[in-house]
């Protein structure tokens, strides 16, 4: 099952206390026909469910929707562990898994869990090596074990596989120039959050351009990198200046504008409200898809 | 002995799942996940998520000191966090442990397995297909174990005073106890946290009778009766007691078109009822929230958005089928057991477990005006008085409710929502116009929608059940008018901050057409039901008692105070006397007592209300 070119989905808080509500939100997205459900990954946050565990559980409880971390914390999730879990879940779910990945913030919290402390620059390089290893684990065509002599990771003859059943997209959470360049060079997708874009659409365009340049330099086409956007909140109450607030009609207009004017290939709505999720799926998503198909 | 299955991950997922399901069906002790290619934890979690009861075990690997440059070894702290999360998602079902089992050769026959396990041991084996699981279970006699059989781990979580092994056979399969995987989903209700010792889930009146017989043997424990779990006064969950949940009986069928008679199971939500009959141009008034269940509401009253036109929900009920405390199945209507029919409409929870209602729907416009207005007001007391006048003066096609909370910075935000039963936009606007006088209109959303949409915005309750926690705190009163004196005391109460949700539900109209003696719900004169919800009874009491001075009676569904004096507020003396007499006849030992329990024995001298 490949993900459609244009994606609408959700970004659900993996709250341990509200675990059952989290599952309700996932199932509402699945039932309602949204494309993707994602969870943030902060393994050092005890109030959150372990994202890898939640993803596997959610996959078992859903039928159609794709799942991804938004984004997996590489410093605490060694790349081969991540790659194997991802491929296993892809196999078990019938090709419904995508891999969101990031270099991880919060160095103190990471260190407290036994992870290593890296500067932002080192984080980018570790991610580059990590993505290389992930792709090698998935590549079961090449013979022999995996050898890595990196600065951050080393392996001598590590086992390959399992092999995912569909081409899992590797989507990078990136804002800074080096990370954006890495996204353009190696990523299949870009996963920024609206609230972190200092100048809104202007920032989105500027970051997109950096991804384009890096992609071109690596001999890739710009459309090989899916441009996503996480949007926090969203409300069907009265219209306001915020993105996605107002009646469904306003959401549809804004999403179409985001697609046409700002190259947004997919929006993930960060909400923990069931009714909002249901309405997003029932009243917004079909209308946007219909207009895009027209 | 106990038998477990080894799942070898090189098979396709569908086969793995079939094997795990077969193990679950035949009540094996566990599946052991031991794949050579797939990630063991991912597979284990996925199996746990795809099944309901079977324990899933991952053989523990020796702990390795993490080396950050090693791309293939997880961090032990992350692994431990994952284990805790798994226990939250599938309580008690997923364990990573050193083997405590003996592993048999694949294909080992039943006698060999029995020898390996010994009397109390656990043997695990890899099998070829679900048929082999079935065969082994049969040969080892696992299938013959009663449906009440639980693993030692589950038994350890049982609560005292419950005869778990004596659950009637008809209910055993669907009964849920604390160690069972589906337990969390049935322990809370919409507004209340709970931890019952056993939840019985009958599907037929016969099974309800079995459940009540079992409950009769457990009088020392609380007993909750649950339909859709939206009880406030109704303690449809508890701690350590029993719950009889009739949610599965949720069918909605039209039985007579000409008289618009609809037969409805108690577990149906009003949203479902509205959606089912709406396309015929019919509606049954219920409340303002479609998630509420038929069982709890249609036995208590039902003050809803079509009430001024149709009356209370109980006024539309033509017959009720119920199981009495002694297990008898009876029908109550104007002609069959009329005294019971009287009692069930207003105090139903004390008289039996309703298993079906026959209700006469009313005609309704295909699209009704559904309004949600938000107004900002400077003087809430003034606004309440104005609302009272306007809402009561409106024609019967218009029922509007008011909700407000604590004023902020001297101003109150007032939400009005209601239905105008007309598909003519002009009429809708005309009916709503007078309400706008209340204050500054901050938001308005007025639409012509099917009635089902007006109450249907309640989200579906998913397989994970309700998520309520703690105890709701709610007080209720009927008033004949919103007088300036009442409004002043209500405004003081709001300003005290003890109330976070204050509601006026407009009554009158068709509700008042009915003789107060005709049903156990006697408060036919009331113009409004006042409900105030807060976080503590003690904080709420002083301000509330002043509001209550203006009140006459209360609607039990919104009252959580358990003081026996409340009974006399809920039922005027004549009504209460008759209810007690009937209680002596129908439930003398007071088995049904989770919602305004009527004490059959002592006709307590009617206590003065707090005024
Ligand atoms: C959000 C919300 C909005 C509400 N709005 C309104 C409103 O507008 N108007 C109104 O009138 N009420 C309203 N109510 C109150 C509601 O009608 C009662 O709480 C009702 O009892 C809920 O029914 P239930 O089946 O969902 O609840 P449950 O929790 O399943 O049951 C509550 C109680 O009802 C009794 N009961 C349940 N099933 C049966 C049965 N089959 N036979 C006999 N007794 C049974 C039991 O005593 C039980 O404890 C509202 C409640 C909530 C939570």
mmCIF file of N, CA and C in Angstrom, chain A residues 16-17 19-21 23-24 27 31 43 45-46 48-50 53-54 56-57 59-61 75-81 84-85 88-89 91-92 112-116 133 151-155 158-162 238 274-275 278-279, chain B residues 13 16 36-39 41-43 45-52 66 68-75 77-78 81-83 85-86 88-90 93 184-188 443 447 457-467 469:
data_model
loop_
_atom_site.group_PDB
_atom_site.id
_atom_site.type_symbol
_atom_site.label_atom_id
_atom_site.label_comp_id
_atom_site.label_asym_id
_atom_site.label_seq_id
_atom_site.Cartn_x
_atom_site.Cartn_y
_atom_site.Cartn_z
ATOM 1 N N UNK A 16 0.415 8.665 27.924
ATOM 2 C CA UNK A 16 0.233 7.353 28.564
ATOM 3 C C UNK A 16 -1.031 7.341 29.411
ATOM 4 N N UNK A 17 -1.315 8.454 30.049
ATOM 5 C CA UNK A 17 -2.482 8.519 30.907
ATOM 6 C C UNK A 17 -3.770 8.377 30.099
ATOM 7 N N UNK A 19 -4.096 6.706 27.274
ATOM 8 C CA UNK A 19 -3.772 5.734 26.223
ATOM 9 C C UNK A 19 -5.005 5.296 25.439
ATOM 10 N N UNK A 20 -6.100 5.118 26.156
ATOM 11 C CA UNK A 20 -7.281 4.633 25.439
ATOM 12 C C UNK A 20 -7.829 5.694 24.505
ATOM 13 N N UNK A 21 -7.718 6.942 24.948
ATOM 14 C CA UNK A 21 -8.169 8.014 24.067
ATOM 15 C C UNK A 21 -7.258 8.120 22.845
ATOM 16 N N UNK A 23 -5.839 5.689 21.361
ATOM 17 C CA UNK A 23 -6.272 4.654 20.417
ATOM 18 C C UNK A 23 -7.583 5.039 19.739
ATOM 19 N N UNK A 24 -8.457 5.673 20.498
ATOM 20 C CA UNK A 24 -9.698 6.148 19.879
ATOM 21 C C UNK A 24 -9.399 7.121 18.741
ATOM 22 N N UNK A 27 -8.083 5.244 15.789
ATOM 23 C CA UNK A 27 -9.124 4.497 15.088
ATOM 24 C C UNK A 27 -10.099 5.421 14.370
ATOM 25 N N UNK A 31 -10.937 4.885 10.592
ATOM 26 C CA UNK A 31 -12.332 4.739 10.181
ATOM 27 C C UNK A 31 -12.743 5.838 9.222
ATOM 28 N N UNK A 43 11.554 9.465 24.050
ATOM 29 C CA UNK A 43 11.665 8.282 24.919
ATOM 30 C C UNK A 43 11.964 8.618 26.380
ATOM 31 N N UNK A 45 10.514 10.930 28.052
ATOM 32 C CA UNK A 45 9.337 11.572 28.654
ATOM 33 C C UNK A 45 8.413 10.477 29.216
ATOM 34 N N UNK A 46 8.430 10.261 30.533
ATOM 35 C CA UNK A 46 7.649 9.144 31.096
ATOM 36 C C UNK A 46 6.138 9.300 30.924
ATOM 37 N N UNK A 48 4.714 9.987 28.273
ATOM 38 C CA UNK A 48 4.337 9.527 26.934
ATOM 39 C C UNK A 48 4.522 8.024 26.808
ATOM 40 N N UNK A 49 3.739 7.439 25.949
ATOM 41 C CA UNK A 49 3.941 6.038 25.604
ATOM 42 C C UNK A 49 5.177 5.922 24.723
ATOM 43 N N UNK A 50 5.840 4.790 24.813
ATOM 44 C CA UNK A 50 6.961 4.531 23.921
ATOM 45 C C UNK A 50 6.415 4.519 22.485
ATOM 46 N N UNK A 53 6.420 1.220 20.435
ATOM 47 C CA UNK A 53 5.424 0.270 20.933
ATOM 48 C C UNK A 53 4.024 0.713 20.519
ATOM 49 N N UNK A 54 3.765 2.000 20.684
ATOM 50 C CA UNK A 54 2.446 2.524 20.310
ATOM 51 C C UNK A 54 2.181 2.318 18.813
ATOM 52 N N UNK A 56 3.301 -0.014 16.831
ATOM 53 C CA UNK A 56 2.995 -1.421 16.538
ATOM 54 C C UNK A 56 1.589 -1.776 17.014
ATOM 55 N N UNK A 57 1.230 -1.252 18.183
ATOM 56 C CA UNK A 57 -0.099 -1.545 18.719
ATOM 57 C C UNK A 57 -1.176 -0.904 17.836
ATOM 58 N N UNK A 59 -0.931 -0.175 14.736
ATOM 59 C CA UNK A 59 -1.019 -0.875 13.444
ATOM 60 C C UNK A 59 -1.959 -2.060 13.552
ATOM 61 N N UNK A 60 -1.900 -2.728 14.712
ATOM 62 C CA UNK A 60 -2.758 -3.901 14.899
ATOM 63 C C UNK A 60 -4.224 -3.507 15.003
ATOM 64 N N UNK A 61 -4.483 -2.292 15.456
ATOM 65 C CA UNK A 61 -5.864 -1.882 15.679
ATOM 66 C C UNK A 61 -6.459 -1.094 14.518
ATOM 67 N N UNK A 75 19.141 9.578 18.416
ATOM 68 C CA UNK A 75 20.133 9.331 19.469
ATOM 69 C C UNK A 75 19.734 8.214 20.435
ATOM 70 N N UNK A 76 18.451 7.999 20.646
ATOM 71 C CA UNK A 76 18.047 6.935 21.566
ATOM 72 C C UNK A 76 17.497 5.709 20.845
ATOM 73 N N UNK A 77 17.451 5.780 19.527
ATOM 74 C CA UNK A 77 16.958 4.629 18.769
ATOM 75 C C UNK A 77 18.002 4.285 17.722
ATOM 76 N N UNK A 78 18.934 3.418 18.082
ATOM 77 C CA UNK A 78 20.030 3.097 17.161
ATOM 78 C C UNK A 78 19.482 2.694 15.784
ATOM 79 N N UNK A 79 20.177 3.107 14.717
ATOM 80 C CA UNK A 79 19.577 2.999 13.376
ATOM 81 C C UNK A 79 19.180 1.587 12.958
ATOM 82 N N UNK A 80 19.961 0.582 13.322
ATOM 83 C CA UNK A 80 19.570 -0.763 12.876
ATOM 84 C C UNK A 80 18.342 -1.245 13.658
ATOM 85 N N UNK A 81 18.238 -0.833 14.930
ATOM 86 C CA UNK A 81 17.063 -1.190 15.731
ATOM 87 C C UNK A 81 15.825 -0.552 15.103
ATOM 88 N N UNK A 84 14.934 -2.207 11.730
ATOM 89 C CA UNK A 84 14.294 -3.522 11.840
ATOM 90 C C UNK A 84 12.872 -3.406 12.353
ATOM 91 N N UNK A 85 12.689 -2.535 13.330
ATOM 92 C CA UNK A 85 11.323 -2.347 13.834
ATOM 93 C C UNK A 85 10.437 -1.792 12.717
ATOM 94 N N UNK A 88 9.732 -4.498 10.145
ATOM 95 C CA UNK A 88 8.827 -5.511 10.707
ATOM 96 C C UNK A 88 7.401 -4.989 10.710
ATOM 97 N N UNK A 89 7.269 -3.743 11.117
ATOM 98 C CA UNK A 89 5.936 -3.167 11.187
ATOM 99 C C UNK A 89 5.355 -2.991 9.788
ATOM 100 N N UNK A 91 5.937 -4.945 7.296
ATOM 101 C CA UNK A 91 5.504 -6.290 6.883
ATOM 102 C C UNK A 91 4.182 -6.649 7.566
ATOM 103 N N UNK A 92 4.132 -6.436 8.882
ATOM 104 C CA UNK A 92 2.952 -6.853 9.639
ATOM 105 C C UNK A 92 1.714 -6.039 9.252
ATOM 106 N N UNK A 112 20.580 11.443 29.952
ATOM 107 C CA UNK A 112 20.065 10.793 31.152
ATOM 108 C C UNK A 112 19.561 9.379 30.869
ATOM 109 N N UNK A 113 19.169 9.126 29.631
ATOM 110 C CA UNK A 113 18.705 7.772 29.261
ATOM 111 C C UNK A 113 19.870 6.915 28.779
ATOM 112 N N UNK A 114 21.077 7.422 28.825
ATOM 113 C CA UNK A 114 22.239 6.645 28.385
ATOM 114 C C UNK A 114 22.693 6.980 26.982
ATOM 115 N N UNK A 115 21.999 7.923 26.323
ATOM 116 C CA UNK A 115 22.388 8.298 24.961
ATOM 117 C C UNK A 115 23.577 9.253 24.970
ATOM 118 N N UNK A 116 24.139 9.500 23.783
ATOM 119 C CA UNK A 116 25.312 10.387 23.802
ATOM 120 C C UNK A 116 24.908 11.810 23.459
ATOM 121 N N UNK A 133 22.726 3.521 7.222
ATOM 122 C CA UNK A 133 22.612 2.185 7.820
ATOM 123 C C UNK A 133 21.189 1.639 7.665
ATOM 124 N N UNK A 151 31.967 7.745 11.797
ATOM 125 C CA UNK A 151 32.416 8.475 12.980
ATOM 126 C C UNK A 151 31.488 8.157 14.140
ATOM 127 N N UNK A 152 30.202 7.939 13.831
ATOM 128 C CA UNK A 152 29.203 7.767 14.888
ATOM 129 C C UNK A 152 28.732 6.338 15.053
ATOM 130 N N UNK A 153 28.805 5.568 13.982
ATOM 131 C CA UNK A 153 28.361 4.176 14.058
ATOM 132 C C UNK A 153 29.392 3.275 13.406
ATOM 133 N N UNK A 154 29.547 2.113 14.027
ATOM 134 C CA UNK A 154 30.451 1.109 13.456
ATOM 135 C C UNK A 154 29.808 -0.258 13.506
ATOM 136 N N UNK A 155 30.041 -1.027 12.446
ATOM 137 C CA UNK A 155 29.526 -2.399 12.439
ATOM 138 C C UNK A 155 30.414 -3.227 11.541
ATOM 139 N N UNK A 158 27.214 -6.782 10.116
ATOM 140 C CA UNK A 158 25.881 -6.807 10.737
ATOM 141 C C UNK A 158 24.851 -7.398 9.769
ATOM 142 N N UNK A 159 23.916 -8.147 10.350
ATOM 143 C CA UNK A 159 22.886 -8.841 9.588
ATOM 144 C C UNK A 159 21.959 -7.858 8.830
ATOM 145 N N UNK A 160 21.543 -8.236 7.632
ATOM 146 C CA UNK A 160 20.575 -7.436 6.876
ATOM 147 C C UNK A 160 19.150 -7.920 7.151
ATOM 148 N N UNK A 161 18.190 -7.105 6.746
ATOM 149 C CA UNK A 161 16.789 -7.534 6.824
ATOM 150 C C UNK A 161 16.195 -7.260 8.196
ATOM 151 N N UNK A 162 14.868 -7.374 8.305
ATOM 152 C CA UNK A 162 13.979 -7.801 7.213
ATOM 153 C C UNK A 162 13.778 -6.701 6.174
ATOM 154 N N UNK A 238 -15.221 29.603 15.529
ATOM 155 C CA UNK A 238 -15.239 30.788 14.671
ATOM 156 C C UNK A 238 -13.910 30.962 13.928
ATOM 157 N N UNK A 274 -11.433 14.222 19.615
ATOM 158 C CA UNK A 274 -12.043 13.211 18.763
ATOM 159 C C UNK A 274 -12.998 13.817 17.739
ATOM 160 N N UNK A 275 -13.828 14.745 18.227
ATOM 161 C CA UNK A 275 -14.815 15.321 17.316
ATOM 162 C C UNK A 275 -14.122 16.091 16.183
ATOM 163 N N UNK A 278 -12.799 13.582 13.743
ATOM 164 C CA UNK A 278 -13.866 13.009 12.919
ATOM 165 C C UNK A 278 -14.326 13.995 11.841
ATOM 166 N N UNK A 279 -14.444 15.246 12.239
ATOM 167 C CA UNK A 279 -14.909 16.229 11.240
ATOM 168 C C UNK A 279 -13.845 16.489 10.177
ATOM 169 N N UNK B 13 2.343 -12.608 8.019
ATOM 170 C CA UNK B 13 1.598 -12.072 9.157
ATOM 171 C C UNK B 13 0.231 -12.723 9.348
ATOM 172 N N UNK B 16 0.574 -15.882 11.217
ATOM 173 C CA UNK B 16 0.933 -15.658 12.617
ATOM 174 C C UNK B 16 -0.306 -15.289 13.419
ATOM 175 N N UNK B 36 12.981 -15.222 13.760
ATOM 176 C CA UNK B 36 14.401 -15.106 13.446
ATOM 177 C C UNK B 36 14.690 -13.880 12.590
ATOM 178 N N UNK B 37 13.681 -13.354 11.946
ATOM 179 C CA UNK B 37 13.930 -12.228 11.060
ATOM 180 C C UNK B 37 13.271 -10.948 11.571
ATOM 181 N N UNK B 38 11.983 -11.021 11.877
ATOM 182 C CA UNK B 38 11.268 -9.842 12.354
ATOM 183 C C UNK B 38 11.795 -9.398 13.714
ATOM 184 N N UNK B 39 11.554 -8.137 14.021
ATOM 185 C CA UNK B 39 11.883 -7.614 15.341
ATOM 186 C C UNK B 39 10.893 -8.206 16.356
ATOM 187 N N UNK B 41 10.041 -7.573 19.503
ATOM 188 C CA UNK B 41 9.155 -6.706 20.273
ATOM 189 C C UNK B 41 8.014 -6.185 19.398
ATOM 190 N N UNK B 42 8.370 -5.762 18.187
ATOM 191 C CA UNK B 42 7.347 -5.249 17.270
ATOM 192 C C UNK B 42 6.305 -6.331 17.002
ATOM 193 N N UNK B 43 6.758 -7.528 16.757
ATOM 194 C CA UNK B 43 5.827 -8.624 16.487
ATOM 195 C C UNK B 43 4.947 -8.897 17.715
ATOM 196 N N UNK B 45 4.099 -6.885 20.188
ATOM 197 C CA UNK B 45 3.119 -5.811 20.415
ATOM 198 C C UNK B 45 1.996 -5.915 19.386
ATOM 199 N N UNK B 46 2.374 -6.204 18.165
ATOM 200 C CA UNK B 46 1.363 -6.311 17.108
ATOM 201 C C UNK B 46 0.400 -7.478 17.393
ATOM 202 N N UNK B 47 0.943 -8.594 17.856
ATOM 203 C CA UNK B 47 0.076 -9.735 18.201
ATOM 204 C C UNK B 47 -0.848 -9.339 19.362
ATOM 205 N N UNK B 48 -0.281 -8.681 20.366
ATOM 206 C CA UNK B 48 -1.101 -8.279 21.512
ATOM 207 C C UNK B 48 -2.213 -7.336 21.071
ATOM 208 N N UNK B 49 -1.880 -6.442 20.137
ATOM 209 C CA UNK B 49 -2.883 -5.484 19.649
ATOM 210 C C UNK B 49 -3.942 -6.150 18.786
ATOM 211 N N UNK B 50 -3.583 -7.268 18.161
ATOM 212 C CA UNK B 50 -4.517 -7.932 17.240
ATOM 213 C C UNK B 50 -5.393 -8.955 17.940
ATOM 214 N N UNK B 51 -5.090 -9.258 19.202
ATOM 215 C CA UNK B 51 -5.869 -10.252 19.935
ATOM 216 C C UNK B 51 -6.437 -9.581 21.187
ATOM 217 N N UNK B 52 -7.241 -10.310 21.929
ATOM 218 C CA UNK B 52 -7.896 -9.680 23.075
ATOM 219 C C UNK B 52 -7.432 -10.191 24.426
ATOM 220 N N UNK B 66 25.062 -0.577 26.706
ATOM 221 C CA UNK B 66 24.966 0.049 25.380
ATOM 222 C C UNK B 66 26.268 0.744 24.971
ATOM 223 N N UNK B 68 27.231 3.542 22.239
ATOM 224 C CA UNK B 68 26.536 4.433 21.303
ATOM 225 C C UNK B 68 26.904 4.201 19.838
ATOM 226 N N UNK B 69 28.077 3.639 19.585
ATOM 227 C CA UNK B 69 28.439 3.431 18.173
ATOM 228 C C UNK B 69 27.877 2.129 17.619
ATOM 229 N N UNK B 70 27.236 1.346 18.473
ATOM 230 C CA UNK B 70 26.672 0.082 17.987
ATOM 231 C C UNK B 70 25.268 0.359 17.446
ATOM 232 N N UNK B 71 25.060 0.204 16.132
ATOM 233 C CA UNK B 71 23.753 0.572 15.573
ATOM 234 C C UNK B 71 22.656 -0.437 15.868
ATOM 235 N N UNK B 72 22.977 -1.582 16.473
ATOM 236 C CA UNK B 72 21.974 -2.648 16.553
ATOM 237 C C UNK B 72 21.527 -2.993 17.961
ATOM 238 N N UNK B 73 22.062 -2.324 18.992
ATOM 239 C CA UNK B 73 21.665 -2.676 20.359
ATOM 240 C C UNK B 73 20.855 -1.539 20.983
ATOM 241 N N UNK B 74 19.655 -1.859 21.437
ATOM 242 C CA UNK B 74 18.813 -0.802 22.025
ATOM 243 C C UNK B 74 19.319 -0.365 23.400
ATOM 244 N N UNK B 75 18.898 0.803 23.827
ATOM 245 C CA UNK B 75 19.241 1.288 25.162
ATOM 246 C C UNK B 75 18.318 0.639 26.194
ATOM 247 N N UNK B 77 17.202 1.517 29.017
ATOM 248 C CA UNK B 77 16.150 2.363 29.590
ATOM 249 C C UNK B 77 14.993 2.556 28.623
ATOM 250 N N UNK B 78 15.315 2.567 27.335
ATOM 251 C CA UNK B 78 14.252 2.691 26.336
ATOM 252 C C UNK B 78 13.446 1.384 26.296
ATOM 253 N N UNK B 81 11.116 1.380 29.226
ATOM 254 C CA UNK B 81 10.002 2.288 28.981
ATOM 255 C C UNK B 81 8.985 1.637 28.036
ATOM 256 N N UNK B 82 9.508 0.928 27.031
ATOM 257 C CA UNK B 82 8.623 0.236 26.085
ATOM 258 C C UNK B 82 7.780 -0.808 26.820
ATOM 259 N N UNK B 83 8.393 -1.498 27.773
ATOM 260 C CA UNK B 83 7.649 -2.527 28.515
ATOM 261 C C UNK B 83 6.524 -1.897 29.323
ATOM 262 N N UNK B 85 4.981 0.870 28.628
ATOM 263 C CA UNK B 85 3.945 1.311 27.681
ATOM 264 C C UNK B 85 3.084 0.138 27.233
ATOM 265 N N UNK B 86 3.731 -0.988 26.989
ATOM 266 C CA UNK B 86 2.966 -2.161 26.555
ATOM 267 C C UNK B 86 1.976 -2.551 27.631
ATOM 268 N N UNK B 88 0.530 -0.572 29.666
ATOM 269 C CA UNK B 88 -0.572 0.390 29.646
ATOM 270 C C UNK B 88 -1.542 0.059 28.510
ATOM 271 N N UNK B 89 -0.980 -0.290 27.367
ATOM 272 C CA UNK B 89 -1.825 -0.537 26.192
ATOM 273 C C UNK B 89 -2.561 -1.870 26.292
ATOM 274 N N UNK B 90 -1.883 -2.880 26.818
ATOM 275 C CA UNK B 90 -2.487 -4.217 26.920
ATOM 276 C C UNK B 90 -2.171 -4.743 28.309
ATOM 277 N N UNK B 93 -0.573 -8.225 29.681
ATOM 278 C CA UNK B 93 -0.520 -9.236 28.610
ATOM 279 C C UNK B 93 0.824 -9.403 27.956
ATOM 280 N N UNK B 184 -10.186 -2.351 31.262
ATOM 281 C CA UNK B 184 -10.179 -0.881 31.330
ATOM 282 C C UNK B 184 -11.345 -0.274 30.565
ATOM 283 N N UNK B 185 -11.653 -0.884 29.438
ATOM 284 C CA UNK B 185 -12.697 -0.325 28.582
ATOM 285 C C UNK B 185 -14.072 -0.400 29.235
ATOM 286 N N UNK B 186 -14.254 -1.246 30.242
ATOM 287 C CA UNK B 186 -15.572 -1.349 30.878
ATOM 288 C C UNK B 186 -15.575 -0.827 32.306
ATOM 289 N N UNK B 187 -14.448 -0.277 32.768
ATOM 290 C CA UNK B 187 -14.426 0.098 34.182
ATOM 291 C C UNK B 187 -14.887 1.530 34.441
ATOM 292 N N UNK B 188 -14.592 2.451 33.551
ATOM 293 C CA UNK B 188 -15.036 3.829 33.760
ATOM 294 C C UNK B 188 -16.331 4.077 33.012
ATOM 295 N N UNK B 443 -20.596 34.976 18.914
ATOM 296 C CA UNK B 443 -20.504 33.962 17.866
ATOM 297 C C UNK B 443 -21.891 33.479 17.574
ATOM 298 N N UNK B 447 -28.033 26.728 11.816
ATOM 299 C CA UNK B 447 -28.088 25.918 10.605
ATOM 300 C C UNK B 447 -29.390 25.164 10.509
ATOM 301 N N UNK B 457 -23.532 15.482 17.627
ATOM 302 C CA UNK B 457 -22.119 15.832 17.578
ATOM 303 C C UNK B 457 -21.305 15.078 18.621
ATOM 304 N N UNK B 458 -21.964 14.330 19.481
ATOM 305 C CA UNK B 458 -21.229 13.523 20.467
ATOM 306 C C UNK B 458 -20.373 12.503 19.735
ATOM 307 N N UNK B 459 -19.066 12.441 20.056
ATOM 308 C CA UNK B 459 -18.242 11.451 19.359
ATOM 309 C C UNK B 459 -18.652 10.028 19.730
ATOM 310 N N UNK B 460 -18.348 9.101 18.844
ATOM 311 C CA UNK B 460 -18.622 7.693 19.139
ATOM 312 C C UNK B 460 -17.740 7.226 20.285
ATOM 313 N N UNK B 461 -18.278 6.339 21.093
ATOM 314 C CA UNK B 461 -17.436 5.697 22.106
ATOM 315 C C UNK B 461 -16.774 4.518 21.424
ATOM 316 N N UNK B 462 -15.446 4.531 21.380
ATOM 317 C CA UNK B 462 -14.719 3.493 20.664
ATOM 318 C C UNK B 462 -14.592 2.230 21.491
ATOM 319 N N UNK B 463 -13.877 1.262 20.948
ATOM 320 C CA UNK B 463 -13.692 -0.002 21.670
ATOM 321 C C UNK B 463 -12.940 0.177 22.988
ATOM 322 N N UNK B 464 -12.329 1.333 23.160
ATOM 323 C CA UNK B 464 -11.587 1.543 24.402
ATOM 324 C C UNK B 464 -12.502 2.029 25.523
ATOM 325 N N UNK B 465 -13.766 2.224 25.224
ATOM 326 C CA UNK B 465 -14.719 2.571 26.274
ATOM 327 C C UNK B 465 -14.654 4.017 26.705
ATOM 328 N N UNK B 466 -15.249 4.273 27.867
ATOM 329 C CA UNK B 466 -15.267 5.623 28.425
ATOM 330 C C UNK B 466 -13.982 5.906 29.175
ATOM 331 N N UNK B 467 -13.717 7.199 29.387
ATOM 332 C CA UNK B 467 -12.459 7.569 30.040
ATOM 333 C C UNK B 467 -12.662 8.398 31.304
ATOM 334 N N UNK B 469 -12.939 9.823 35.062
ATOM 335 C CA UNK B 469 -12.197 9.507 36.284
ATOM 336 C C UNK B 469 -12.775 10.351 37.408
#
